[in-house]
Amino acid sequence: IVGCAPITFSNLQSAKLIDKGKFEYTPSFSSSVNTINYGLQTAYGLSEKYNLRLRLERIVINVDFEDDTSSFLKLSDFNFNESLIHLSFGLKFQLLENKWAIYLPISFTKADNGNNVFKQIEPTIIYTSSLGKYFELNPSMKTLIPIDSEYKDLLLAYNIGLGISPNFTQWVFRSEMGFLSTLDLDSIIPHFSIGISIYP
């Protein structure tokens, strides 16, 4: 999967929408198999039912094998290092206030040393459940649909996030875990992410 598809599949948001004319900023860090991501998401309230969201991430892949003298293979020949930039944007709209939302972004991912841009549509459904005054649970699922690519298979991302804050209108600490898989679950990539949403 890593060789054929982008590895940005975390969500790090809730089903809640921000108010018209307001902004949200969410810097984040994600760790996956041989991969780390540094990112920033921002959202703007177009209306009470629609938000415009944008995401920019730096992706660093580092596969580093050490040679084993007992092996007939020189494992270091398989070392791989690559840096990529990921940009996505789209509309998020409310299905049920503060409970259910759908986000419909289009994404573009490009390696520093390549000319090809991997394009996807990533429809995402998000649910939020409040757990008392200071916690919220944010499960989500997205489908990654390639556009104009040799890689035609759909991928699915399943995430579950936890939001923690004494005041959800000012800031929220977010942690999330999940995995990216093929439809038949033949290949799975897990991730763990943290971020903080700020509402100025």
PDB file of C-alpha atoms in Angstrom, residues 34-129:
ATOM      1  CA  ASN A  34       8.257   3.478   8.709  1.00  0.00           C
ATOM      2  CA  THR A  35       6.422   6.782   8.280  1.00  0.00           C
ATOM      3  CA  ILE A  36       5.948  10.028  10.196  1.00  0.00           C
ATOM      4  CA  ASN A  37       3.642  12.899   9.269  1.00  0.00           C
ATOM      5  CA  TYR A  38       3.693  16.532  10.382  1.00  0.00           C
ATOM      6  CA  GLY A  39       0.522  18.375   9.488  1.00  0.00           C
ATOM      7  CA  LEU A  40      -1.788  21.330   9.852  1.00  0.00           C
ATOM      8  CA  GLN A  41      -5.536  21.373   9.251  1.00  0.00           C
ATOM      9  CA  THR A  42      -7.614  24.509   9.141  1.00  0.00           C
ATOM     10  CA  ALA A  43     -11.365  24.993   8.865  1.00  0.00           C
ATOM     11  CA  TYR A  44     -13.533  28.006   8.097  1.00  0.00           C
ATOM     12  CA  GLY A  45     -17.243  28.317   8.825  1.00  0.00           C
ATOM     13  CA  LEU A  46     -19.070  29.089   5.576  1.00  0.00           C
ATOM     14  CA  SER A  47     -22.464  28.756   7.279  1.00  0.00           C
ATOM     15  CA  GLU A  48     -24.068  26.975  10.217  1.00  0.00           C
ATOM     16  CA  LYS A  49     -24.204  23.751   8.184  1.00  0.00           C
ATOM     17  CA  TYR A  50     -21.059  23.937   6.013  1.00  0.00           C
ATOM     18  CA  ASN A  51     -17.342  24.252   6.747  1.00  0.00           C
ATOM     19  CA  LEU A  52     -14.474  24.528   4.293  1.00  0.00           C
ATOM     20  CA  ARG A  53     -11.458  22.473   5.414  1.00  0.00           C
ATOM     21  CA  LEU A  54      -7.862  22.384   4.199  1.00  0.00           C
ATOM     22  CA  ARG A  55      -5.023  20.058   5.190  1.00  0.00           C
ATOM     23  CA  LEU A  56      -1.287  20.285   4.500  1.00  0.00           C
ATOM     24  CA  GLU A  57       1.108  17.530   5.579  1.00  0.00           C
ATOM     25  CA  ARG A  58       4.760  16.651   5.289  1.00  0.00           C
ATOM     26  CA  ILE A  59       5.273  12.889   4.992  1.00  0.00           C
ATOM     27  CA  VAL A  60       8.635  11.239   5.634  1.00  0.00           C
ATOM     28  CA  ILE A  61       9.165   7.551   4.800  1.00  0.00           C
ATOM     29  CA  ASN A  62      12.313   5.885   6.126  1.00  0.00           C
ATOM     30  CA  VAL A  63      12.960   2.160   5.625  1.00  0.00           C
ATOM     31  CA  ASP A  64      16.358   1.343   7.126  1.00  0.00           C
ATOM     32  CA  PHE A  65      17.557  -2.265   7.195  1.00  0.00           C
ATOM     33  CA  GLU A  66      20.824  -3.327   8.770  1.00  0.00           C
ATOM     34  CA  ASP A  67      22.864  -5.974   6.977  1.00  0.00           C
ATOM     35  CA  ASP A  68      22.782  -9.446   8.531  1.00  0.00           C
ATOM     36  CA  THR A  69      25.880 -11.550   7.882  1.00  0.00           C
ATOM     37  CA  SER A  70      23.812 -14.729   8.261  1.00  0.00           C
ATOM     38  CA  SER A  71      21.562 -13.701   5.375  1.00  0.00           C
ATOM     39  CA  PHE A  72      22.354 -14.297   1.719  1.00  0.00           C
ATOM     40  CA  LEU A  73      20.631 -10.960   0.962  1.00  0.00           C
ATOM     41  CA  LYS A  74      22.185  -7.567   1.468  1.00  0.00           C
ATOM     42  CA  LEU A  75      19.245  -6.021   3.297  1.00  0.00           C
ATOM     43  CA  SER A  76      20.595  -2.479   3.000  1.00  0.00           C
ATOM     44  CA  ASP A  77      19.898  -2.698  -0.743  1.00  0.00           C
ATOM     45  CA  PHE A  78      16.224  -2.442   0.193  1.00  0.00           C
ATOM     46  CA  ASN A  79      16.581   0.781   2.191  1.00  0.00           C
ATOM     47  CA  PHE A  80      14.198   3.494   1.087  1.00  0.00           C
ATOM     48  CA  ASN A  81      13.941   7.164   2.008  1.00  0.00           C
ATOM     49  CA  GLU A  82      11.367   9.550   0.574  1.00  0.00           C
ATOM     50  CA  SER A  83       9.663  12.805   1.489  1.00  0.00           C
ATOM     51  CA  LEU A  84       6.248  13.814   0.184  1.00  0.00           C
ATOM     52  CA  ILE A  85       3.854  16.745   0.428  1.00  0.00           C
ATOM     53  CA  HIS A  86       0.121  16.182   0.867  1.00  0.00           C
ATOM     54  CA  LEU A  87      -2.611  18.750   0.262  1.00  0.00           C
ATOM     55  CA  SER A  88      -6.343  18.185   0.622  1.00  0.00           C
ATOM     56  CA  PHE A  89      -9.409  20.403   0.789  1.00  0.00           C
ATOM     57  CA  GLY A  90     -13.173  20.038   0.667  1.00  0.00           C
ATOM     58  CA  LEU A  91     -16.542  20.688   2.256  1.00  0.00           C
ATOM     59  CA  LYS A  92     -17.745  19.304   5.555  1.00  0.00           C
ATOM     60  CA  PHE A  93     -21.480  19.392   6.158  1.00  0.00           C
ATOM     61  CA  GLN A  94     -23.747  18.600   9.051  1.00  0.00           C
ATOM     62  CA  LEU A  95     -26.085  15.617   9.090  1.00  0.00           C
ATOM     63  CA  LEU A  96     -27.119  15.826  12.746  1.00  0.00           C
ATOM     64  CA  GLU A  97     -25.928  18.738  14.866  1.00  0.00           C
ATOM     65  CA  ASN A  98     -22.803  17.901  16.882  1.00  0.00           C
ATOM     66  CA  LYS A  99     -23.352  14.178  16.190  1.00  0.00           C
ATOM     67  CA  TRP A 100     -22.927  13.235  12.523  1.00  0.00           C
ATOM     68  CA  ALA A 101     -21.082  14.932   9.672  1.00  0.00           C
ATOM     69  CA  ILE A 102     -19.768  14.114   6.211  1.00  0.00           C
ATOM     70  CA  TYR A 103     -16.500  15.471   4.850  1.00  0.00           C
ATOM     71  CA  LEU A 104     -15.789  15.329   1.091  1.00  0.00           C
ATOM     72  CA  PRO A 105     -12.165  16.287   0.353  1.00  0.00           C
ATOM     73  CA  ILE A 106     -10.003  15.841  -2.711  1.00  0.00           C
ATOM     74  CA  SER A 107      -6.332  15.181  -2.040  1.00  0.00           C
ATOM     75  CA  PHE A 108      -3.041  15.585  -3.910  1.00  0.00           C
ATOM     76  CA  THR A 109       0.196  13.869  -2.846  1.00  0.00           C
ATOM     77  CA  LYS A 110       3.571  14.357  -4.535  1.00  0.00           C
ATOM     78  CA  ALA A 111       7.037  13.013  -3.787  1.00  0.00           C
ATOM     79  CA  ASP A 112       9.877  15.539  -3.680  1.00  0.00           C
ATOM     80  CA  ASN A 113      11.864  13.537  -6.217  1.00  0.00           C
ATOM     81  CA  GLY A 114       9.006  12.745  -8.579  1.00  0.00           C
ATOM     82  CA  ASN A 115       6.698  14.484 -11.018  1.00  0.00           C
ATOM     83  CA  ASN A 116       3.601  12.347 -10.546  1.00  0.00           C
ATOM     84  CA  VAL A 117       0.790  13.652  -8.355  1.00  0.00           C
ATOM     85  CA  PHE A 118      -1.398  11.019  -6.707  1.00  0.00           C
ATOM     86  CA  LYS A 119      -5.000  12.286  -6.599  1.00  0.00           C
ATOM     87  CA  GLN A 120      -7.864  10.901  -4.533  1.00  0.00           C
ATOM     88  CA  ILE A 121     -11.410  11.639  -3.409  1.00  0.00           C
ATOM     89  CA  GLU A 122     -11.788  10.772   0.286  1.00  0.00           C
ATOM     90  CA  PRO A 123     -15.463  10.725   1.411  1.00  0.00           C
ATOM     91  CA  THR A 124     -15.504  10.546   5.224  1.00  0.00           C
ATOM     92  CA  ILE A 125     -18.270  10.026   7.745  1.00  0.00           C
ATOM     93  CA  ILE A 126     -17.692  11.171  11.331  1.00  0.00           C
ATOM     94  CA  TYR A 127     -19.645  10.538  14.531  1.00  0.00           C
ATOM     95  CA  THR A 128     -19.152  12.310  17.869  1.00  0.00           C
ATOM     96  CA  SER A 129     -20.315  11.142  21.278  1.00  0.00           C
TER      97      SER A 129
END
